[in-house]
PDB file of C-alpha atoms and ligand atoms in Angstrom:
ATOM      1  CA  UNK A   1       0.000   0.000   0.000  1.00  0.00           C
ATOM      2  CA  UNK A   2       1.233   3.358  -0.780  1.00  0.00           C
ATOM      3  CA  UNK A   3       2.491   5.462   1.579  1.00  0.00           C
ATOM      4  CA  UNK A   4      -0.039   9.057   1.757  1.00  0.00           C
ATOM      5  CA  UNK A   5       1.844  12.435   1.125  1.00  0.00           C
ATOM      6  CA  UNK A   6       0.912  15.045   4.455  1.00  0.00           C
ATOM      7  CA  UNK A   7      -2.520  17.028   3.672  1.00  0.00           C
ATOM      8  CA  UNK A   8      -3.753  13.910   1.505  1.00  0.00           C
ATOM      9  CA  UNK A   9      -6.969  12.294   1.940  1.00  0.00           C
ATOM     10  CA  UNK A  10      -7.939   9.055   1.316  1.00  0.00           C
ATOM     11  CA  UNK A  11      -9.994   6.642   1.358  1.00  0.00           C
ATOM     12  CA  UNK A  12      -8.390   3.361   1.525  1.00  0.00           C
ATOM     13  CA  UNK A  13      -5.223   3.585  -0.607  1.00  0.00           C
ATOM     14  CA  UNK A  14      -6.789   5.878  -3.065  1.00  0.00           C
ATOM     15  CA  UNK A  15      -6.173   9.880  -2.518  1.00  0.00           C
ATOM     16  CA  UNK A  16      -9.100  12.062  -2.643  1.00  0.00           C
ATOM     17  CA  UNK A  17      -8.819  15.303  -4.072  1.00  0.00           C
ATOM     18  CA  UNK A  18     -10.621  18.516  -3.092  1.00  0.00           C
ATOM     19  CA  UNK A  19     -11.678  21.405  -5.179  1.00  0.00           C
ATOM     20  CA  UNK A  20     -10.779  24.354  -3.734  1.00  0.00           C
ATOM     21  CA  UNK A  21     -11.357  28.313  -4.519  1.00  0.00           C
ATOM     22  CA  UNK A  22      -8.538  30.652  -2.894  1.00  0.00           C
ATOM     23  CA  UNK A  23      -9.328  34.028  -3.361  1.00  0.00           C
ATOM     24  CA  UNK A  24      -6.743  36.928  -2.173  1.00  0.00           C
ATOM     25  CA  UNK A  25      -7.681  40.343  -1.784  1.00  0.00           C
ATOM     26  CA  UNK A  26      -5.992  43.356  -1.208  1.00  0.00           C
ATOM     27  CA  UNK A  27      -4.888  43.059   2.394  1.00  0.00           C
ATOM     28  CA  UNK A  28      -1.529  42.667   3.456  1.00  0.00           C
ATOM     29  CA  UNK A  29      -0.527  39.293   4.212  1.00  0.00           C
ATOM     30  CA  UNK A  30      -0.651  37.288   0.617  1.00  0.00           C
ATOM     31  CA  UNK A  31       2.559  35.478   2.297  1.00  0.00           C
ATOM     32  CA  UNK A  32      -0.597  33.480   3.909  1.00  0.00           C
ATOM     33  CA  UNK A  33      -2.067  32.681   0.917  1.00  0.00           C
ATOM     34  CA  UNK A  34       1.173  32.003  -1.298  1.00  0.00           C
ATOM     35  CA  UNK A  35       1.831  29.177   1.225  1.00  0.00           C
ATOM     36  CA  UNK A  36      -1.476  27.652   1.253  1.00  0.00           C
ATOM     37  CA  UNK A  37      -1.901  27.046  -2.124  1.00  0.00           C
ATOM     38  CA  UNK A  38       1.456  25.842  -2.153  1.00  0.00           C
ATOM     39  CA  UNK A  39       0.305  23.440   0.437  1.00  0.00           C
ATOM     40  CA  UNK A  40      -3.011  22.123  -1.146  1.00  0.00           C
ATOM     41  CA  UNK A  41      -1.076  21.230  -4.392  1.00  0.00           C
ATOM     42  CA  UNK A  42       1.663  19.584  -2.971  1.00  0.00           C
ATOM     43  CA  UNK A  43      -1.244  17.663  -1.083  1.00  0.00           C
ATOM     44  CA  UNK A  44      -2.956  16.795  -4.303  1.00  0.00           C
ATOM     45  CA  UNK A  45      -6.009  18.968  -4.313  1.00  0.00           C
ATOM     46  CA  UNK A  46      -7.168  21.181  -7.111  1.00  0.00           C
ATOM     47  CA  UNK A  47      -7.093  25.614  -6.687  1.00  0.00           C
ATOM     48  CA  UNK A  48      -8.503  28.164  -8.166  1.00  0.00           C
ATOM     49  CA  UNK A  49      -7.230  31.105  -7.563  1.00  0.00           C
ATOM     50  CA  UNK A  50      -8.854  34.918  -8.229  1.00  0.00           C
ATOM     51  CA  UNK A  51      -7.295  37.814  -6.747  1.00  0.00           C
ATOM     52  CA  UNK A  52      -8.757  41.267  -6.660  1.00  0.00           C
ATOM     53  CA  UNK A  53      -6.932  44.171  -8.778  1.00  0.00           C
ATOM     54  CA  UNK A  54      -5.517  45.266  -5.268  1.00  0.00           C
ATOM     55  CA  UNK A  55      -5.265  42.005  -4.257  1.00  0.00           C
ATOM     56  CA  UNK A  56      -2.299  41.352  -7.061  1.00  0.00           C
ATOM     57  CA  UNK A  57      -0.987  44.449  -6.697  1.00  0.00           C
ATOM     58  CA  UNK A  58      -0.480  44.184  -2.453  1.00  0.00           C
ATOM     59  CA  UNK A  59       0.929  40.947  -2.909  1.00  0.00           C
ATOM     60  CA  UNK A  60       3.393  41.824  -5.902  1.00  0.00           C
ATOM     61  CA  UNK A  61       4.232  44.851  -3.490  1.00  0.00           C
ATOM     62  CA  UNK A  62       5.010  42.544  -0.373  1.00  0.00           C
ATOM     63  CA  UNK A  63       6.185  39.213  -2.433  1.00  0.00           C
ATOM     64  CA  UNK A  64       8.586  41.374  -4.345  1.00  0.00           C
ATOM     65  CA  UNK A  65       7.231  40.147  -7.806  1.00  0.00           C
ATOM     66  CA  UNK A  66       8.619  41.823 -11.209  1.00  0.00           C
ATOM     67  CA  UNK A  67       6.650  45.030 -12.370  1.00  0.00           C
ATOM     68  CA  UNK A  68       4.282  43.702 -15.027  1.00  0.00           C
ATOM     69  CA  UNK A  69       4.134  40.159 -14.126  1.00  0.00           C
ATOM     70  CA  UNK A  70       0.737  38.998 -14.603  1.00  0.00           C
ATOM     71  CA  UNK A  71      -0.321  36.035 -12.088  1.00  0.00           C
ATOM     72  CA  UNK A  72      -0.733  36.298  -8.615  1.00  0.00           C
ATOM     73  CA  UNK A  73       2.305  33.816  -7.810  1.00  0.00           C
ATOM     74  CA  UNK A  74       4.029  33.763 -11.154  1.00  0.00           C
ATOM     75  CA  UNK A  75       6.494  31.092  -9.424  1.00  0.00           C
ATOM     76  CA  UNK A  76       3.487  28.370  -8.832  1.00  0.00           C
ATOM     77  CA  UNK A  77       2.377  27.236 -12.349  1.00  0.00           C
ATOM     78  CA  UNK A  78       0.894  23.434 -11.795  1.00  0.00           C
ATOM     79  CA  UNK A  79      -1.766  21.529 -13.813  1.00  0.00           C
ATOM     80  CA  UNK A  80      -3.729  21.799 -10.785  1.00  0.00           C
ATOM     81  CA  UNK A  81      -3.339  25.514 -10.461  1.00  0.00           C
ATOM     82  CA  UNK A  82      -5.902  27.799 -12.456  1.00  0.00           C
ATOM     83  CA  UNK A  83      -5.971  31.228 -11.598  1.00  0.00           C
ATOM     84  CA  UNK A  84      -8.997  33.455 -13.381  1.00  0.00           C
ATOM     85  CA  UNK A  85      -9.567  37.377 -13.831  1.00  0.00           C
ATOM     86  CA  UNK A  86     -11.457  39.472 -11.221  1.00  0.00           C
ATOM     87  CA  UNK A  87     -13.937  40.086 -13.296  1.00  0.00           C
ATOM     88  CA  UNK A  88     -14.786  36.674 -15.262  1.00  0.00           C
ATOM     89  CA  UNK A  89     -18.267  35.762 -14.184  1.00  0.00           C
ATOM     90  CA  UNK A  90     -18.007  32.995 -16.658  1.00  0.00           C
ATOM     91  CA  UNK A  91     -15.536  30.972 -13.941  1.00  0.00           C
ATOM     92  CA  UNK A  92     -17.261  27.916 -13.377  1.00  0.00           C
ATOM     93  CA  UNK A  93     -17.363  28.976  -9.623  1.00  0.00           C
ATOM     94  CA  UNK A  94     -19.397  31.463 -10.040  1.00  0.00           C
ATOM     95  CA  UNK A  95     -22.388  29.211  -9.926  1.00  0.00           C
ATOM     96  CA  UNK A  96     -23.388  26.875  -7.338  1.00  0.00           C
ATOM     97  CA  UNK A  97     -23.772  24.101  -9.692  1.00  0.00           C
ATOM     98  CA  UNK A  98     -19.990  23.686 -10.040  1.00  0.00           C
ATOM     99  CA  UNK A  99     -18.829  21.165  -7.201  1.00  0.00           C
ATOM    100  CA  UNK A 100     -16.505  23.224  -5.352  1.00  0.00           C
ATOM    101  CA  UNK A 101     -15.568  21.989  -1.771  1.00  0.00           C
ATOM    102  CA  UNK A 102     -14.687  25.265  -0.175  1.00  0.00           C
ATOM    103  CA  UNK A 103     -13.088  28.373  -0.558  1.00  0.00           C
ATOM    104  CA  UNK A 104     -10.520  30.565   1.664  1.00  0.00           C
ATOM    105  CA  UNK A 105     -10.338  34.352   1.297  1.00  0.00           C
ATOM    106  CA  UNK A 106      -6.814  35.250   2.878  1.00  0.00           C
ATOM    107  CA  UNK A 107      -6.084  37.573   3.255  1.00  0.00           C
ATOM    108  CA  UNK A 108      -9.516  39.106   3.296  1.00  0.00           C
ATOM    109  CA  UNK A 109      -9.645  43.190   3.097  1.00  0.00           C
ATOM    110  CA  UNK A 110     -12.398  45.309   4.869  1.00  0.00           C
ATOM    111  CA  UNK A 111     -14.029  46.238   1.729  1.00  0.00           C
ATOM    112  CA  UNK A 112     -14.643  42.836   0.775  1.00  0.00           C
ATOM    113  CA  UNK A 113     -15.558  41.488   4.284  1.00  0.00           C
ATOM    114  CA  UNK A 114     -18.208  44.371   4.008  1.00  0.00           C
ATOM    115  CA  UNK A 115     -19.267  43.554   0.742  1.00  0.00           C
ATOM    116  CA  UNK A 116     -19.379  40.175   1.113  1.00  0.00           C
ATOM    117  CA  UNK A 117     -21.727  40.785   4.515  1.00  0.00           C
ATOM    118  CA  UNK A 118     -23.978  42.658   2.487  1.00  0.00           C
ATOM    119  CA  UNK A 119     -24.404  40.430  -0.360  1.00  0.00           C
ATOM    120  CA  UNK A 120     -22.270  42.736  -3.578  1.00  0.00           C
ATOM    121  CA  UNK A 121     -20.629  40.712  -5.849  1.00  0.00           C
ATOM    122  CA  UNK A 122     -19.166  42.898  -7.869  1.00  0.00           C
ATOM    123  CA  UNK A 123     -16.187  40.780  -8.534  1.00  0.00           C
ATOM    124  CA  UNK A 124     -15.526  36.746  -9.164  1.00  0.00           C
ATOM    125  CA  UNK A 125     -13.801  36.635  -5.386  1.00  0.00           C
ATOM    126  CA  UNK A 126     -16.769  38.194  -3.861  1.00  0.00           C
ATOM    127  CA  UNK A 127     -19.064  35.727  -5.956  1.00  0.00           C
ATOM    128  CA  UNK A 128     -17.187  33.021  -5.292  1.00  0.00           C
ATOM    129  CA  UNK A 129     -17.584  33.853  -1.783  1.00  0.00           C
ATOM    130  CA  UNK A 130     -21.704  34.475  -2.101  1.00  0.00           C
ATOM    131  CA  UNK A 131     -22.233  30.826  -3.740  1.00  0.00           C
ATOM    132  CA  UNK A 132     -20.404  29.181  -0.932  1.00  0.00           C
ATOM    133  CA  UNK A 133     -22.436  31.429   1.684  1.00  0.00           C
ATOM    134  CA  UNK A 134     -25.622  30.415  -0.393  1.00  0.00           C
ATOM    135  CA  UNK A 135     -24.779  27.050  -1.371  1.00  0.00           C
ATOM    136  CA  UNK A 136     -24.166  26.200   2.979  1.00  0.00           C
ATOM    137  CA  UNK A 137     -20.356  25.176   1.798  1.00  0.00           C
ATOM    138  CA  UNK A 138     -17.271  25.957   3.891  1.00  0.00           C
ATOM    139  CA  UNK A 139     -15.830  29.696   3.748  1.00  0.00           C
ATOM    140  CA  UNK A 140     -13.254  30.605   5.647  1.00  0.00           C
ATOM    141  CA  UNK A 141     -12.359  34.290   5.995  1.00  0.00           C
ATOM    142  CA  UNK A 142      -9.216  35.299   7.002  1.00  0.00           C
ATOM    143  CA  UNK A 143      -9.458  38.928   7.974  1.00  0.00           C
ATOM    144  CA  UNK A 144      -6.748  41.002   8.152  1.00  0.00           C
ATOM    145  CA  UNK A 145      -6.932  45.082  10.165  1.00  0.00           C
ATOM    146  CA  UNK A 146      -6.105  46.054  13.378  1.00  0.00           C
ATOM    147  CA  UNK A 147      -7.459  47.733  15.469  1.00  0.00           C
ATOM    148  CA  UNK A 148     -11.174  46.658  14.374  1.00  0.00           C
ATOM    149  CA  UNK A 149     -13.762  49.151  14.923  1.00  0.00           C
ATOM    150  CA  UNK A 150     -17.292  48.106  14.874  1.00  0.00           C
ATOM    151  CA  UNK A 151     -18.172  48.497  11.351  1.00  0.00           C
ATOM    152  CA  UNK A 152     -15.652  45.263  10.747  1.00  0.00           C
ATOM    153  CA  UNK A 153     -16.632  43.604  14.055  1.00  0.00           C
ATOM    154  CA  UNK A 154     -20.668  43.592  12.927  1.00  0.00           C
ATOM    155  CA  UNK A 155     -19.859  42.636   9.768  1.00  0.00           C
ATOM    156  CA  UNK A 156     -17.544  39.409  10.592  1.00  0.00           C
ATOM    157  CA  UNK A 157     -20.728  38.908  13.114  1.00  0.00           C
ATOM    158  CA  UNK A 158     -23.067  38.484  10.206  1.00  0.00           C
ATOM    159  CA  UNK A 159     -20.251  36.285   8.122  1.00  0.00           C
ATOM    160  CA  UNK A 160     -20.059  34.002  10.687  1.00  0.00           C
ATOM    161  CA  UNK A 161     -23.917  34.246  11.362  1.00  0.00           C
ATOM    162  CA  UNK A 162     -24.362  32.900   7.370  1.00  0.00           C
ATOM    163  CA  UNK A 163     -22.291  30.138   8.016  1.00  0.00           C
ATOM    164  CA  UNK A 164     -18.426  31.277   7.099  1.00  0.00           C
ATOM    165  CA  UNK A 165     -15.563  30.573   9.055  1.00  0.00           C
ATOM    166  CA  UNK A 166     -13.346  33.518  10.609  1.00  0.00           C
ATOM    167  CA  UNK A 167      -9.553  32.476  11.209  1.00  0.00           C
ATOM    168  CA  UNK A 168      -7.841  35.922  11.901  1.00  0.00           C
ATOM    169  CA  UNK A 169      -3.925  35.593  11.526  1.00  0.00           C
ATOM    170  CA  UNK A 170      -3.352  35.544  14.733  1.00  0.00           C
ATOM    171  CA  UNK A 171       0.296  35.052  16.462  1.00  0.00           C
ATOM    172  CA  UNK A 172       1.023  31.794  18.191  1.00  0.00           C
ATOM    173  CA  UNK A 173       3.357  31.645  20.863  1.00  0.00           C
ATOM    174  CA  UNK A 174       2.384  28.333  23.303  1.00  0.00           C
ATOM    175  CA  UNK A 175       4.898  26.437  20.059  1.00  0.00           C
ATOM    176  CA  UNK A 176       7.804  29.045  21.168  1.00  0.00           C
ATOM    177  CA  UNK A 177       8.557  29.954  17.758  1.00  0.00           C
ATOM    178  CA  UNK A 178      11.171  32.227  18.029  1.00  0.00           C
ATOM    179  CA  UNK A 179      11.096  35.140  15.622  1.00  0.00           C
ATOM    180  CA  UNK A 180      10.561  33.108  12.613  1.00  0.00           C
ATOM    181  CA  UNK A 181       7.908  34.285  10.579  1.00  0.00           C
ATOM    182  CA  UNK A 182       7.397  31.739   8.350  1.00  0.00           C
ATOM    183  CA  UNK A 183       5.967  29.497  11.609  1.00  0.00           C
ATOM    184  CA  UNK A 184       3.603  32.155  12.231  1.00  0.00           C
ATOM    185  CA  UNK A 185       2.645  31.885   8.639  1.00  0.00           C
ATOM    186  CA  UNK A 186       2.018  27.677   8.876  1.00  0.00           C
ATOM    187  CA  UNK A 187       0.374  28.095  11.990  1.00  0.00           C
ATOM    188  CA  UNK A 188      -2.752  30.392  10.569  1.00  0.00           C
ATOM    189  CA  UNK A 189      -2.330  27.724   7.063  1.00  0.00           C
ATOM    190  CA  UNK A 190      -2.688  25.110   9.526  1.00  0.00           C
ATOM    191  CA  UNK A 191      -5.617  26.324  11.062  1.00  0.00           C
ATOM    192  CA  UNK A 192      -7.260  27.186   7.535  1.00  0.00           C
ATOM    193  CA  UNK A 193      -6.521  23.548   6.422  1.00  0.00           C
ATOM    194  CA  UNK A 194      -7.770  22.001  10.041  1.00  0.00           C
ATOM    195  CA  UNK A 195     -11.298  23.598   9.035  1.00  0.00           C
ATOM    196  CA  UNK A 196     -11.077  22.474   5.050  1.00  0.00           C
ATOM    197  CA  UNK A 197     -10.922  18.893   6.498  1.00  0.00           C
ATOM    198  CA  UNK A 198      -7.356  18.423   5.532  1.00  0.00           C
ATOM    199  CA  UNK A 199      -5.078  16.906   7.823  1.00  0.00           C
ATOM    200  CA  UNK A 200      -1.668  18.257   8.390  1.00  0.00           C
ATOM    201  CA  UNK A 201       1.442  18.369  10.624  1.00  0.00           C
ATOM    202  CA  UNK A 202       2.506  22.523  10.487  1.00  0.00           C
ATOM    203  CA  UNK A 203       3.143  23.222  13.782  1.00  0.00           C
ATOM    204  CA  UNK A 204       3.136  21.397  17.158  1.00  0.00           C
ATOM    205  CA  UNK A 205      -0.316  20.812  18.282  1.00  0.00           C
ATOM    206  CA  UNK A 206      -1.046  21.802  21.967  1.00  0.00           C
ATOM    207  CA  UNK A 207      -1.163  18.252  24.150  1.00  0.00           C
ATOM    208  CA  UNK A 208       0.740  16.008  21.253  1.00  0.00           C
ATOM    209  CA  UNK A 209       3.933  14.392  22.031  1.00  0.00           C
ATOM    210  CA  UNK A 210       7.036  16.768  21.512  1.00  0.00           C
TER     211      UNK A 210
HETATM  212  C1  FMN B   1       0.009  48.029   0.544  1.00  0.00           C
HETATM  213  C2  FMN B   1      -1.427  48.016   0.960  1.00  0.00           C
HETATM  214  C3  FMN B   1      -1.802  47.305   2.088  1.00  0.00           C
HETATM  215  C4  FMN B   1      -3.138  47.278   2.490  1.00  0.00           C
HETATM  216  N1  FMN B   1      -3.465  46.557   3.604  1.00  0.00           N
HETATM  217  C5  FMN B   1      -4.758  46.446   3.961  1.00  0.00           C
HETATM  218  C6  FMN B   1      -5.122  45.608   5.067  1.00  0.00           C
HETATM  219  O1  FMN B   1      -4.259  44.980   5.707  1.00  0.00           O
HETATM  220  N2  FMN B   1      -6.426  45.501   5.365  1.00  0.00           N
HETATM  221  C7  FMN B   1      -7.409  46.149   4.648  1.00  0.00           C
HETATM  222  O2  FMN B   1      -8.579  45.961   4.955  1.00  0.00           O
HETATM  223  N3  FMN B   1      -7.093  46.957   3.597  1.00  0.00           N
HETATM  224  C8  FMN B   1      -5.806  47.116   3.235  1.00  0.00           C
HETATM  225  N4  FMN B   1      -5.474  47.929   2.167  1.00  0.00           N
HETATM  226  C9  FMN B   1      -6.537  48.674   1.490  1.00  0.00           C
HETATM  227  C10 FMN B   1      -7.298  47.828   0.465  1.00  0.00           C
HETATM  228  O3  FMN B   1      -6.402  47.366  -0.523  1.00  0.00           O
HETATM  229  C11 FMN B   1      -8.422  48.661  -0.186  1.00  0.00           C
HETATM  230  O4  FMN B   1      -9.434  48.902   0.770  1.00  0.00           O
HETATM  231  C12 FMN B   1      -9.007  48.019  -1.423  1.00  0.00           C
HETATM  232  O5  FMN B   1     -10.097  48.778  -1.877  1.00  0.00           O
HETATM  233  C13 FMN B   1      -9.452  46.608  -1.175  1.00  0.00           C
HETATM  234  O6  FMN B   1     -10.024  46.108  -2.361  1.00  0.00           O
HETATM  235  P1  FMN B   1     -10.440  44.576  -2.510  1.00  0.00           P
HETATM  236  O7  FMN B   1     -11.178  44.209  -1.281  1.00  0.00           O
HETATM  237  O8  FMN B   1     -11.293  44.538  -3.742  1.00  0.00           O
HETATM  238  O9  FMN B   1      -9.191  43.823  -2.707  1.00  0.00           O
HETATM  239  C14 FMN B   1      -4.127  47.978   1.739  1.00  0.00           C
HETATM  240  C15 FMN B   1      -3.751  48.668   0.597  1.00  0.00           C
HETATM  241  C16 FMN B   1      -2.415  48.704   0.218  1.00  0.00           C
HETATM  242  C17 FMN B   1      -2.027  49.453  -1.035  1.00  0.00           C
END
């Protein structure tokens, strides 16, 4: 029997792949993202990826991608990697009749958080987000301000309300991880993947054997 890669699932020897919609918008913190889609297709699942105008211009600002480049992460091409325009309603996930497991915004700006909480879809991110909302499949939202003020706060109240998911990147310290960033980074990926169903290993769980 063959040996299952980390983040697989399976069901007896045979892997199961998930179909998965990551959607990146023009908060800081596309690091996040970058990493879990790097993740899911080393695991064997299937993205598609749609980030906002901002959202490609923040993260080619804070990934230090080329001037001009046109995808989000121009180093990630895979045949399991699609990535579609903002504004190409014609995605198949833009209807809830394509079978789509889940999707993760991260890192999710206030304007779409607020859109998304009041139902405007003026872009395939926000409905991609509205068919999983509608549709009662996972979305996880991975908010990213500080400080919050209640405009954000009633408005991840209603997101959760519908049925999404709220994971803010939060530090970790109870792991002791030092000042490396990229272990805050796996911690908030593993916490996105624990609620996609997908098992994983990124960082020491509280209570497990060192
Ligand atoms: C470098 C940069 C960083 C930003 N960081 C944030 C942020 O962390 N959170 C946020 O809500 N907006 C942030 N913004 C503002 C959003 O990009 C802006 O509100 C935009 O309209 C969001 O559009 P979108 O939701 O369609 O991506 C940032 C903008 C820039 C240029």
């Amino acid at each position: 029997m063959s040996e299952s890669k980390p983040g697989e699932l399976t069901t007896g020897s045979t892997p199961i792949s998930k179909e998965l919609v990551v959607g990146v918008s023009g908060a800081s913190g596309s690091i996040i993202a970058a990493r879990l889609v790097s993740y899911l297709l080393e695991a064997g699942h299937r993205v598609h990826l749609v980030a906002s105008k901002t959202g490609k211009l923040v993260a080619h600002d804070e990934l230090e991608v080329p001037e001009g480049t046109r995808g989000v992460f121009p180093d990630m091409e895979h045949e399991n990697l699609k990535e579609w325009g903002e504004k190409n309603f014609f995605a198949p996930f833009a209807s809830g009749t394509a079978p789509i497991d889940g999707m993760v915004i991260v890192p999710c700006s206030m304007s779409t958080l607020a859109s998304l909480a009041h139902g405007i879809s003026d872009n395939l991110l926000k409905r991609a987000g509205e068919v999983m909302l509608k549709e009662r499949r996972p979305l996880i939202i991975v908010p990213r301000e500080s400080p919050l003020d209640r405009i954000h706060l009633r408005n991840m109240l209603t997101l959760s309300e519908s049925g999404a998911v709220i994971i803010p990147p939060v530090l970790t310290f109870y792991q002791h991880p030092g000042d490396s960033v990229s272990e805050q980074v796996d911690f908030v990926v593993s916490r996105i993947l624990d609620h996609l169903g997908i098992s994983n290993e990124l960082f020491h769980r509280w209570g497990s054997e060192a």
